[in-house]
């Protein structure tokens, strides 16, 4: 069994179960995962050392003089998340699968062998974490090393259970990957301390301002079989929404208390009708609640989760899959409030969305959740890390105006090597390191392919190999390696909602069956060695927003397959500014793969009309001349003088901000 | 001479000088100012008592046990701003001009007489402020009453000079209004303490995170004749922009230090090319710099101010005159970043803009500054206070979606009786109380009418009376009461940029002259009793944005005269939702004055097409079907089934949120 997240209990109430083997061996994601292993994860310990996170652990262990380094209570969680990422990576190396992906590039020299450099680093950081733990099991250096700091007194801001959750997730990953119990023992001791502390009639009867412990405790239950961890997760889900966290009146500036919705403490999750507040908090909570529903089978909770997911997907998600419309409080906005320039769309929120979606996919078996995962993965998530794996975006806007580079919030325009608040980088690392587990699932009847990456997947009693040039090419070849018994068995292939034309063949024979609700289900008596070819031709297309998405009215976006495209200034003809451009509505989009560009991307060109800047005046609003009812006033400017059409070049959004800085836009006026 | 702000020194280098007499005696603004006096200002002391501001002063005076009430360091400034407002109001009552405006309504009973209730309250609060002052002149209770607090150690957040500035402005107003020196003595002692503390070679060599002291010190120089206050103002303007305030690393959440641009400490004001950062801070700074330029005549500073004003007006101002596009840090956004839903457009920022504009109007003599004042005054400023003078908006958005009432930030959707951060209410009070001074000016050659309100104005050696039903009606009648000598003299009337049709007559004879650069200059030998009638017909019109204002692409707004209109949900036909509405582009706008509506407003109706909500799906983006270049794909949805046109009703924006809560929008899709 390939170690990975969500190892469901035997009796879990889900439609689908995770794959037992999941390996990505080539193609788009293998390359990104290699960079993740060789650059991002490999340099994690150095970054954590430089940022002071490791020193905090040493101080807590008594090995250094008291004093906390860093600006945030959750500094420890960066270490925990790196340990989780490194553990998944280590699992792959222990299994030897990294050899398949990376041997040719000499990856083994650096970290490929069990006992290699990565294992050494994991041991070293595990020892630092273990040494920092208090005798009673408590572990958060922010409250351990600052004179006078009191644990469990600032639940709304303190992130103590949040850090505990990440510690537990790291420990579970480490245990699954190595069977080593060093980190798991630390996590269990902390979890037991929390269990003794939190609950009705116990010393503390409230929740954490930042959800995360919920999903972690369900995983700890799965890993240890201890039912009380599941009960404790249920307590934290149930207790939330009762206003026990207060309103954060400590917030300094202006008249804005974050308030209960910010940390989802205004309404119990089962009663909530919309996603709200801090996007990462909201989605970690929902992921945890979905884990709980998976283990308890509770209908009411599942229905609430479906309702909240629909609210998110239909009204509060960017074209890139990013979520969180507001810089202010890093929060969800109102329905259809999706400004491209001020999109916060934090990288961590994209990751949280993927985690929530995947749990919903398993819970319900519905393809739409994996549809959204695909979109988020290739766009709003992947934009968070540079092509070289060394620089990061925290904020992922869909529009950056000319001359605005570097001033678009503290992040957003320029990639940074590390952040003071470094939640995103190790979060990207852990998702990429565990990515194979989001590709496939199984049930009693067969195997489902949710995403398309070259590799090997076993689930539902069978096993398949996938080969594909996705997302650049739309052909996916599947070889069935094993099937259970000799009865009918179903191989299900997800047909993305963008694929209005597609075709499939089994052993070279075209398939007449069509996808239903996003699944092309091929049910037959399979024999090992048989093949399926699915074609999802990724033609370039123009996409329009719902008219209620006010911020991008009158615009279209270029897409191709699962990829959202954007224009970057430097790819455009001289003198063609992105602030003064209209897409030619009758344009033919042309795509061409360019191996030399941005690590190899398919670029798309389109016809556009550069508009001349209006004469400068001091007021940017003008009378339309309409309103008297005397003519067909249109509210639009008089037609400008004819301009020479030009061809502009679009690149995949995920690859933006990898060259010198400049203007960028996804949504193009027509 | 009517007491008012900006009493220029004899040698000031401005094109225009403030009016010596300025009284509003009737019409639109007289009614609003009566409410300001009888409700807003009258209940100020009670609000300040309830919020704890007065207790802080008592604690500092030793009359209560130590302890600070309130969340912000600048609580004292609410008291100071109320004292300024009350002083301007008191001046009017001392002059007896309130009698003309309010006698019929019995205003005198409550506060109309010198020595009446208002004077009593001013005396009482002045005594509280004076008693709170430390022996060395220091006065800010936030640093006086909290154990361990150290003055002048947190200049970036502490607001100490900001509070000092408001104290000085209050003292200057009080002195001009009453000739009483009680408050001026307090201000002078504090100013002397600041002068001894701040500067090169003195104990502190930096500026305040929140500008305000600059304009105050220039006024103190004008009031006392002490040149060193002007020099100190110059020091604070010159020292700014050198990064002495640090980057606010204390900011708790996320990776966002406010940074030097937030408090305009990144670039010296003379070198700056754009307005940036916290909008109120930016504009108070520019108002102070304009005061300095007025007194010093420095060209380079004036040129910078013109450049920054143009940047603000042309690229960062809402149709309502509101400024500040970002909730995040209450800041200016990028050029053309003007989202209607997430407009912050703080009431205080509108006031700051008006103060900056008025100083620029005096400095340059150009009409465009007063054009923007008019727009801001009638829209983005006036929306800040309820029709009954008792409830407030802090944030002034231009769009509120259906069902979103009360969740649009902490303020914004609902008017509040007072704020924890109550900067806006007393700021509205002081502007309304001193409003007559923004109406007219004079120079060696004549008198200029900048705004139109019934009243009496003297300037440039002459005096006029104005009668008008503005803004509902466009006729302005001016009687020339006095002229200096018997030579030529110029009466200049501002013709707003919205008035594409206008006419004027002198003594009933049409005038052939046309406005130049916004001024209709009537130069002749005037005799007392002669009249001018200016007609500025306020026809309803549709206004479109610059194509670069991305957030309202494809929309128009309804305007009439200086008023911006909005749709509120409750005025629309049943079943017509503001989220699903397109304005009929060929519509005839119809206006009708409705005395019964919202205190009497001219409402406008327009034809609109309610669009049916799209079928619900889980993804709000759809393929246009274009992009293959095979047809005229437009990127816009296929035409919907024909719908029955309806007529929708628009009200002036300033009057929104005065009935039950509901959706609202200024910009309407076409």
PDB file of N, CA, C and O in Angstrom, chain A residues 72 252-257 262 274 317 327 375 401 404 420 539 542 544 546 550 585 589 614 619-624 627 633 665, chain B residues 72 252-257 262 274 317 334 375 401 404 420 539 542 544 546 550 585 589 614 619-624 627 633 665:
ATOM      1  N   UNK A  72       4.563  35.139  14.446  1.00  0.00           N
ATOM      2  CA  UNK A  72       3.250  34.517  14.508  1.00  0.00           C
ATOM      3  C   UNK A  72       3.237  33.328  15.468  1.00  0.00           C
ATOM      4  O   UNK A  72       4.246  32.624  15.606  1.00  0.00           O
ATOM      5  N   UNK A 252      -6.592  45.761  16.055  1.00  0.00           N
ATOM      6  CA  UNK A 252      -6.194  47.119  16.372  1.00  0.00           C
ATOM      7  C   UNK A 252      -6.811  48.180  15.478  1.00  0.00           C
ATOM      8  O   UNK A 252      -7.304  49.200  15.943  1.00  0.00           O
ATOM      9  N   UNK A 253      -6.755  47.961  14.208  1.00  0.00           N
ATOM     10  CA  UNK A 253      -7.061  49.045  13.289  1.00  0.00           C
ATOM     11  C   UNK A 253      -8.546  49.178  12.989  1.00  0.00           C
ATOM     12  O   UNK A 253      -9.251  48.198  12.816  1.00  0.00           O
ATOM     13  N   UNK A 254      -8.995  50.394  12.963  1.00  0.00           N
ATOM     14  CA  UNK A 254     -10.336  50.728  12.512  1.00  0.00           C
ATOM     15  C   UNK A 254     -11.389  50.013  13.347  1.00  0.00           C
ATOM     16  O   UNK A 254     -11.112  49.502  14.432  1.00  0.00           O
ATOM     17  N   UNK A 255     -12.567  49.994  12.847  1.00  0.00           N
ATOM     18  CA  UNK A 255     -13.665  49.477  13.646  1.00  0.00           C
ATOM     19  C   UNK A 255     -14.040  48.078  13.173  1.00  0.00           C
ATOM     20  O   UNK A 255     -15.206  47.756  13.000  1.00  0.00           O
ATOM     21  N   UNK A 256     -13.024  47.257  12.978  1.00  0.00           N
ATOM     22  CA  UNK A 256     -13.318  45.966  12.393  1.00  0.00           C
ATOM     23  C   UNK A 256     -12.903  44.845  13.297  1.00  0.00           C
ATOM     24  O   UNK A 256     -11.744  44.456  13.311  1.00  0.00           O
ATOM     25  N   UNK A 257     -13.804  44.321  14.071  1.00  0.00           N
ATOM     26  CA  UNK A 257     -13.515  43.086  14.779  1.00  0.00           C
ATOM     27  C   UNK A 257     -13.652  41.968  13.755  1.00  0.00           C
ATOM     28  O   UNK A 257     -14.593  41.948  12.964  1.00  0.00           O
ATOM     29  N   UNK A 262     -15.519  35.146  10.943  1.00  0.00           N
ATOM     30  CA  UNK A 262     -14.125  35.039  10.507  1.00  0.00           C
ATOM     31  C   UNK A 262     -13.572  33.663  10.827  1.00  0.00           C
ATOM     32  O   UNK A 262     -12.849  33.063  10.037  1.00  0.00           O
ATOM     33  N   UNK A 274     -23.674  29.086   3.808  1.00  0.00           N
ATOM     34  CA  UNK A 274     -22.679  29.585   2.876  1.00  0.00           C
ATOM     35  C   UNK A 274     -21.298  29.569   3.511  1.00  0.00           C
ATOM     36  O   UNK A 274     -21.160  29.689   4.719  1.00  0.00           O
ATOM     37  N   UNK A 317     -15.818  31.075  -6.312  1.00  0.00           N
ATOM     38  CA  UNK A 317     -14.570  30.489  -6.791  1.00  0.00           C
ATOM     39  C   UNK A 317     -14.125  31.194  -8.067  1.00  0.00           C
ATOM     40  O   UNK A 317     -14.928  31.424  -8.975  1.00  0.00           O
ATOM     41  N   UNK A 327      -8.579  40.593   0.426  1.00  0.00           N
ATOM     42  CA  UNK A 327      -7.355  40.758   1.203  1.00  0.00           C
ATOM     43  C   UNK A 327      -7.723  41.002   2.657  1.00  0.00           C
ATOM     44  O   UNK A 327      -7.072  40.497   3.566  1.00  0.00           O
ATOM     45  N   UNK A 375      -9.123  21.759 -11.842  1.00  0.00           N
ATOM     46  CA  UNK A 375      -8.999  23.187 -12.157  1.00  0.00           C
ATOM     47  C   UNK A 375      -8.094  23.893 -11.152  1.00  0.00           C
ATOM     48  O   UNK A 375      -7.215  24.680 -11.516  1.00  0.00           O
ATOM     49  N   UNK A 401      -2.136  45.322 -13.008  1.00  0.00           N
ATOM     50  CA  UNK A 401      -2.083  46.409 -13.994  1.00  0.00           C
ATOM     51  C   UNK A 401      -0.650  46.801 -14.331  1.00  0.00           C
ATOM     52  O   UNK A 401       0.286  46.460 -13.620  1.00  0.00           O
ATOM     53  N   UNK A 404       2.500  48.086 -11.938  1.00  0.00           N
ATOM     54  CA  UNK A 404       2.075  47.819 -10.576  1.00  0.00           C
ATOM     55  C   UNK A 404       2.891  46.732  -9.910  1.00  0.00           C
ATOM     56  O   UNK A 404       2.567  46.296  -8.819  1.00  0.00           O
ATOM     57  N   UNK A 420       7.541  35.694   6.027  1.00  0.00           N
ATOM     58  CA  UNK A 420       7.466  35.804   7.485  1.00  0.00           C
ATOM     59  C   UNK A 420       6.357  34.869   7.983  1.00  0.00           C
ATOM     60  O   UNK A 420       6.501  34.189   8.976  1.00  0.00           O
ATOM     61  N   UNK A 539      -8.912  21.774 -27.099  1.00  0.00           N
ATOM     62  CA  UNK A 539      -8.902  22.923 -28.011  1.00  0.00           C
ATOM     63  C   UNK A 539      -8.959  24.221 -27.199  1.00  0.00           C
ATOM     64  O   UNK A 539      -9.587  24.281 -26.155  1.00  0.00           O
ATOM     65  N   UNK A 542     -12.781  30.237 -25.507  1.00  0.00           N
ATOM     66  CA  UNK A 542     -13.049  31.476 -24.775  1.00  0.00           C
ATOM     67  C   UNK A 542     -14.155  31.215 -23.763  1.00  0.00           C
ATOM     68  O   UNK A 542     -15.170  30.606 -24.088  1.00  0.00           O
ATOM     69  N   UNK A 544     -16.746  32.728 -20.731  1.00  0.00           N
ATOM     70  CA  UNK A 544     -17.382  33.941 -20.203  1.00  0.00           C
ATOM     71  C   UNK A 544     -17.879  33.700 -18.787  1.00  0.00           C
ATOM     72  O   UNK A 544     -18.211  32.579 -18.425  1.00  0.00           O
ATOM     73  N   UNK A 546     -20.522  34.192 -15.493  1.00  0.00           N
ATOM     74  CA  UNK A 546     -21.919  34.452 -15.139  1.00  0.00           C
ATOM     75  C   UNK A 546     -22.112  35.971 -15.060  1.00  0.00           C
ATOM     76  O   UNK A 546     -21.235  36.674 -14.562  1.00  0.00           O
ATOM     77  N   UNK A 550     -19.822  40.590 -11.322  1.00  0.00           N
ATOM     78  CA  UNK A 550     -19.783  41.977 -11.798  1.00  0.00           C
ATOM     79  C   UNK A 550     -18.386  42.425 -12.206  1.00  0.00           C
ATOM     80  O   UNK A 550     -18.230  43.205 -13.130  1.00  0.00           O
ATOM     81  N   UNK A 585     -13.414  39.946 -30.926  1.00  0.00           N
ATOM     82  CA  UNK A 585     -14.436  38.912 -30.622  1.00  0.00           C
ATOM     83  C   UNK A 585     -14.519  37.826 -31.682  1.00  0.00           C
ATOM     84  O   UNK A 585     -14.974  36.726 -31.411  1.00  0.00           O
ATOM     85  N   UNK A 589      -8.315  31.430 -32.139  1.00  0.00           N
ATOM     86  CA  UNK A 589      -7.246  31.122 -31.192  1.00  0.00           C
ATOM     87  C   UNK A 589      -6.343  30.076 -31.829  1.00  0.00           C
ATOM     88  O   UNK A 589      -6.825  29.112 -32.426  1.00  0.00           O
ATOM     89  N   UNK A 614      -7.403  57.101 -23.814  1.00  0.00           N
ATOM     90  CA  UNK A 614      -8.229  58.297 -23.998  1.00  0.00           C
ATOM     91  C   UNK A 614      -7.384  59.527 -23.703  1.00  0.00           C
ATOM     92  O   UNK A 614      -6.419  59.466 -22.977  1.00  0.00           O
ATOM     93  N   UNK A 619     -11.015  63.679 -14.872  1.00  0.00           N
ATOM     94  CA  UNK A 619     -12.177  62.961 -14.365  1.00  0.00           C
ATOM     95  C   UNK A 619     -12.459  61.756 -15.256  1.00  0.00           C
ATOM     96  O   UNK A 619     -12.635  61.917 -16.466  1.00  0.00           O
ATOM     97  N   UNK A 620     -12.471  60.556 -14.706  1.00  0.00           N
ATOM     98  CA  UNK A 620     -12.554  59.366 -15.552  1.00  0.00           C
ATOM     99  C   UNK A 620     -13.977  58.922 -15.901  1.00  0.00           C
ATOM    100  O   UNK A 620     -14.175  57.789 -16.313  1.00  0.00           O
ATOM    101  N   UNK A 621     -14.945  59.792 -15.716  1.00  0.00           N
ATOM    102  CA  UNK A 621     -16.325  59.429 -16.031  1.00  0.00           C
ATOM    103  C   UNK A 621     -16.872  60.474 -16.994  1.00  0.00           C
ATOM    104  O   UNK A 621     -16.521  61.642 -16.904  1.00  0.00           O
ATOM    105  N   UNK A 622     -17.739  60.039 -17.913  1.00  0.00           N
ATOM    106  CA  UNK A 622     -18.217  60.978 -18.937  1.00  0.00           C
ATOM    107  C   UNK A 622     -19.671  60.709 -19.263  1.00  0.00           C
ATOM    108  O   UNK A 622     -20.157  59.581 -19.162  1.00  0.00           O
ATOM    109  N   UNK A 623     -20.342  61.765 -19.669  1.00  0.00           N
ATOM    110  CA  UNK A 623     -21.725  61.669 -20.095  1.00  0.00           C
ATOM    111  C   UNK A 623     -21.798  60.787 -21.341  1.00  0.00           C
ATOM    112  O   UNK A 623     -21.003  60.937 -22.258  1.00  0.00           O
ATOM    113  N   UNK A 624     -22.777  59.876 -21.360  1.00  0.00           N
ATOM    114  CA  UNK A 624     -22.940  59.045 -22.548  1.00  0.00           C
ATOM    115  C   UNK A 624     -23.666  59.792 -23.651  1.00  0.00           C
ATOM    116  O   UNK A 624     -23.679  59.358 -24.795  1.00  0.00           O
ATOM    117  N   UNK A 627     -30.006  58.919 -22.404  1.00  0.00           N
ATOM    118  CA  UNK A 627     -30.840  59.164 -21.234  1.00  0.00           C
ATOM    119  C   UNK A 627     -32.009  60.071 -21.538  1.00  0.00           C
ATOM    120  O   UNK A 627     -32.965  60.146 -20.787  1.00  0.00           O
ATOM    121  N   UNK A 633     -28.986  55.339 -27.224  1.00  0.00           N
ATOM    122  CA  UNK A 633     -27.817  55.500 -26.369  1.00  0.00           C
ATOM    123  C   UNK A 633     -27.408  54.139 -25.828  1.00  0.00           C
ATOM    124  O   UNK A 633     -28.253  53.330 -25.469  1.00  0.00           O
ATOM    125  N   UNK A 665      -2.963  39.691 -17.115  1.00  0.00           N
ATOM    126  CA  UNK A 665      -4.412  39.585 -16.910  1.00  0.00           C
ATOM    127  C   UNK A 665      -4.970  38.302 -17.489  1.00  0.00           C
ATOM    128  O   UNK A 665      -4.566  37.834 -18.551  1.00  0.00           O
TER     129      UNK A 665
ATOM    130  N   UNK B  72      -8.626  52.429  20.889  1.00  0.00           N
ATOM    131  CA  UNK B  72      -7.685  53.077  19.981  1.00  0.00           C
ATOM    132  C   UNK B  72      -6.931  54.209  20.669  1.00  0.00           C
ATOM    133  O   UNK B  72      -7.470  54.891  21.529  1.00  0.00           O
ATOM    134  N   UNK B 252      -0.227  41.979  13.108  1.00  0.00           N
ATOM    135  CA  UNK B 252      -0.280  40.603  13.543  1.00  0.00           C
ATOM    136  C   UNK B 252      -0.577  39.598  12.442  1.00  0.00           C
ATOM    137  O   UNK B 252       0.075  38.567  12.330  1.00  0.00           O
ATOM    138  N   UNK B 253      -1.548  39.884  11.646  1.00  0.00           N
ATOM    139  CA  UNK B 253      -2.079  38.849  10.761  1.00  0.00           C
ATOM    140  C   UNK B 253      -1.326  38.767   9.437  1.00  0.00           C
ATOM    141  O   UNK B 253      -0.959  39.773   8.846  1.00  0.00           O
ATOM    142  N   UNK B 254      -1.090  37.586   9.015  1.00  0.00           N
ATOM    143  CA  UNK B 254      -0.554  37.307   7.683  1.00  0.00           C
ATOM    144  C   UNK B 254       0.791  37.990   7.474  1.00  0.00           C
ATOM    145  O   UNK B 254       1.430  38.432   8.407  1.00  0.00           O
ATOM    146  N   UNK B 255       1.195  38.050   6.271  1.00  0.00           N
ATOM    147  CA  UNK B 255       2.534  38.554   5.989  1.00  0.00           C
ATOM    148  C   UNK B 255       2.459  39.979   5.481  1.00  0.00           C
ATOM    149  O   UNK B 255       3.090  40.342   4.508  1.00  0.00           O
ATOM    150  N   UNK B 256       1.660  40.770   6.125  1.00  0.00           N
ATOM    151  CA  UNK B 256       1.426  42.094   5.598  1.00  0.00           C
ATOM    152  C   UNK B 256       1.863  43.164   6.578  1.00  0.00           C
ATOM    153  O   UNK B 256       1.121  43.513   7.489  1.00  0.00           O
ATOM    154  N   UNK B 257       3.058  43.664   6.439  1.00  0.00           N
ATOM    155  CA  UNK B 257       3.421  44.857   7.169  1.00  0.00           C
ATOM    156  C   UNK B 257       2.759  46.030   6.462  1.00  0.00           C
ATOM    157  O   UNK B 257       2.805  46.111   5.234  1.00  0.00           O
ATOM    158  N   UNK B 262       2.061  52.993   3.539  1.00  0.00           N
ATOM    159  CA  UNK B 262       0.808  53.102   4.306  1.00  0.00           C
ATOM    160  C   UNK B 262       0.710  54.455   4.994  1.00  0.00           C
ATOM    161  O   UNK B 262      -0.336  55.078   5.027  1.00  0.00           O
ATOM    162  N   UNK B 274       2.238  59.598  -6.977  1.00  0.00           N
ATOM    163  CA  UNK B 274       0.860  59.126  -6.881  1.00  0.00           C
ATOM    164  C   UNK B 274       0.424  59.073  -5.424  1.00  0.00           C
ATOM    165  O   UNK B 274       1.242  58.881  -4.523  1.00  0.00           O
ATOM    166  N   UNK B 317     -10.587  57.964  -7.879  1.00  0.00           N
ATOM    167  CA  UNK B 317     -11.757  58.551  -7.229  1.00  0.00           C
ATOM    168  C   UNK B 317     -13.033  57.901  -7.765  1.00  0.00           C
ATOM    169  O   UNK B 317     -13.193  57.738  -8.969  1.00  0.00           O
ATOM    170  N   UNK B 334      -4.636  50.690  -6.709  1.00  0.00           N
ATOM    171  CA  UNK B 334      -3.918  51.033  -7.917  1.00  0.00           C
ATOM    172  C   UNK B 334      -4.769  51.997  -8.752  1.00  0.00           C
ATOM    173  O   UNK B 334      -5.960  52.172  -8.509  1.00  0.00           O
ATOM    174  N   UNK B 375     -18.922  67.419  -6.059  1.00  0.00           N
ATOM    175  CA  UNK B 375     -19.273  66.013  -6.245  1.00  0.00           C
ATOM    176  C   UNK B 375     -19.142  65.234  -4.935  1.00  0.00           C
ATOM    177  O   UNK B 375     -20.004  64.437  -4.566  1.00  0.00           O
ATOM    178  N   UNK B 401     -25.017  43.785  -2.718  1.00  0.00           N
ATOM    179  CA  UNK B 401     -25.805  42.756  -3.384  1.00  0.00           C
ATOM    180  C   UNK B 401     -27.013  42.335  -2.552  1.00  0.00           C
ATOM    181  O   UNK B 401     -27.092  42.618  -1.364  1.00  0.00           O
ATOM    182  N   UNK B 404     -27.342  40.875   1.303  1.00  0.00           N
ATOM    183  CA  UNK B 404     -26.027  41.069   1.903  1.00  0.00           C
ATOM    184  C   UNK B 404     -26.044  42.108   3.013  1.00  0.00           C
ATOM    185  O   UNK B 404     -25.005  42.476   3.513  1.00  0.00           O
ATOM    186  N   UNK B 420     -16.921  52.251  17.548  1.00  0.00           N
ATOM    187  CA  UNK B 420     -15.789  52.087  18.454  1.00  0.00           C
ATOM    188  C   UNK B 420     -14.657  53.004  17.989  1.00  0.00           C
ATOM    189  O   UNK B 420     -13.975  53.617  18.789  1.00  0.00           O
ATOM    190  N   UNK B 539     -30.476  68.170 -15.976  1.00  0.00           N
ATOM    191  CA  UNK B 539     -31.212  67.076 -16.634  1.00  0.00           C
ATOM    192  C   UNK B 539     -30.611  65.746 -16.198  1.00  0.00           C
ATOM    193  O   UNK B 539     -29.397  65.622 -15.989  1.00  0.00           O
ATOM    194  N   UNK B 542     -26.960  59.715 -18.226  1.00  0.00           N
ATOM    195  CA  UNK B 542     -26.273  58.447 -18.010  1.00  0.00           C
ATOM    196  C   UNK B 542     -24.773  58.679 -18.160  1.00  0.00           C
ATOM    197  O   UNK B 542     -24.328  59.313 -19.105  1.00  0.00           O
ATOM    198  N   UNK B 544     -20.810  57.067 -18.181  1.00  0.00           N
ATOM    199  CA  UNK B 544     -20.024  55.846 -18.367  1.00  0.00           C
ATOM    200  C   UNK B 544     -18.629  56.039 -17.784  1.00  0.00           C
ATOM    201  O   UNK B 544     -18.110  57.155 -17.720  1.00  0.00           O
ATOM    202  N   UNK B 546     -14.439  55.419 -17.608  1.00  0.00           N
ATOM    203  CA  UNK B 546     -13.257  55.183 -18.433  1.00  0.00           C
ATOM    204  C   UNK B 546     -13.101  53.664 -18.607  1.00  0.00           C
ATOM    205  O   UNK B 546     -13.310  52.913 -17.655  1.00  0.00           O
ATOM    206  N   UNK B 550     -11.935  48.814 -14.654  1.00  0.00           N
ATOM    207  CA  UNK B 550     -12.366  47.458 -14.992  1.00  0.00           C
ATOM    208  C   UNK B 550     -13.610  46.993 -14.238  1.00  0.00           C
ATOM    209  O   UNK B 550     -14.418  46.249 -14.766  1.00  0.00           O
ATOM    210  N   UNK B 585     -30.813  50.340 -22.730  1.00  0.00           N
ATOM    211  CA  UNK B 585     -29.890  51.379 -23.227  1.00  0.00           C
ATOM    212  C   UNK B 585     -30.592  52.519 -23.936  1.00  0.00           C
ATOM    213  O   UNK B 585     -30.053  53.605 -24.035  1.00  0.00           O
ATOM    214  N   UNK B 589     -34.902  58.773 -19.319  1.00  0.00           N
ATOM    215  CA  UNK B 589     -34.898  59.008 -17.874  1.00  0.00           C
ATOM    216  C   UNK B 589     -35.955  60.066 -17.558  1.00  0.00           C
ATOM    217  O   UNK B 589     -36.061  61.059 -18.266  1.00  0.00           O
ATOM    218  N   UNK B 614     -29.874  32.700 -14.410  1.00  0.00           N
ATOM    219  CA  UNK B 614     -29.501  31.527 -15.197  1.00  0.00           C
ATOM    220  C   UNK B 614     -29.843  30.261 -14.441  1.00  0.00           C
ATOM    221  O   UNK B 614     -29.919  30.268 -13.231  1.00  0.00           O
ATOM    222  N   UNK B 619     -20.883  25.726 -11.542  1.00  0.00           N
ATOM    223  CA  UNK B 619     -19.732  26.451 -12.039  1.00  0.00           C
ATOM    224  C   UNK B 619     -20.188  27.699 -12.771  1.00  0.00           C
ATOM    225  O   UNK B 619     -20.978  27.599 -13.709  1.00  0.00           O
ATOM    226  N   UNK B 620     -19.756  28.868 -12.365  1.00  0.00           N
ATOM    227  CA  UNK B 620     -20.308  30.113 -12.924  1.00  0.00           C
ATOM    228  C   UNK B 620     -19.616  30.600 -14.184  1.00  0.00           C
ATOM    229  O   UNK B 620     -19.764  31.761 -14.548  1.00  0.00           O
ATOM    230  N   UNK B 621     -18.845  29.751 -14.850  1.00  0.00           N
ATOM    231  CA  UNK B 621     -18.157  30.158 -16.075  1.00  0.00           C
ATOM    232  C   UNK B 621     -18.534  29.182 -17.176  1.00  0.00           C
ATOM    233  O   UNK B 621     -18.695  27.990 -16.922  1.00  0.00           O
ATOM    234  N   UNK B 622     -18.666  29.673 -18.399  1.00  0.00           N
ATOM    235  CA  UNK B 622     -19.133  28.809 -19.486  1.00  0.00           C
ATOM    236  C   UNK B 622     -18.406  29.119 -20.780  1.00  0.00           C
ATOM    237  O   UNK B 622     -17.979  30.251 -21.020  1.00  0.00           O
ATOM    238  N   UNK B 623     -18.277  28.120 -21.606  1.00  0.00           N
ATOM    239  CA  UNK B 623     -17.676  28.272 -22.923  1.00  0.00           C
ATOM    240  C   UNK B 623     -18.550  29.208 -23.757  1.00  0.00           C
ATOM    241  O   UNK B 623     -19.766  29.093 -23.775  1.00  0.00           O
ATOM    242  N   UNK B 624     -17.900  30.148 -24.451  1.00  0.00           N
ATOM    243  CA  UNK B 624     -18.665  31.039 -25.327  1.00  0.00           C
ATOM    244  C   UNK B 624     -19.020  30.376 -26.638  1.00  0.00           C
ATOM    245  O   UNK B 624     -19.861  30.863 -27.378  1.00  0.00           O
ATOM    246  N   UNK B 627     -13.860  31.342 -30.534  1.00  0.00           N
ATOM    247  CA  UNK B 627     -12.435  31.064 -30.393  1.00  0.00           C
ATOM    248  C   UNK B 627     -11.908  30.217 -31.515  1.00  0.00           C
ATOM    249  O   UNK B 627     -10.717  30.123 -31.731  1.00  0.00           O
ATOM    250  N   UNK B 633     -18.059  35.167 -32.744  1.00  0.00           N
ATOM    251  CA  UNK B 633     -18.228  34.932 -31.305  1.00  0.00           C
ATOM    252  C   UNK B 633     -18.040  36.226 -30.565  1.00  0.00           C
ATOM    253  O   UNK B 633     -17.163  37.011 -30.889  1.00  0.00           O
ATOM    254  N   UNK B 665     -27.410  49.653  -5.788  1.00  0.00           N
ATOM    255  CA  UNK B 665     -26.305  49.775  -6.728  1.00  0.00           C
ATOM    256  C   UNK B 665     -26.333  51.103  -7.466  1.00  0.00           C
ATOM    257  O   UNK B 665     -27.384  51.607  -7.843  1.00  0.00           O
TER     258      UNK B 665
END
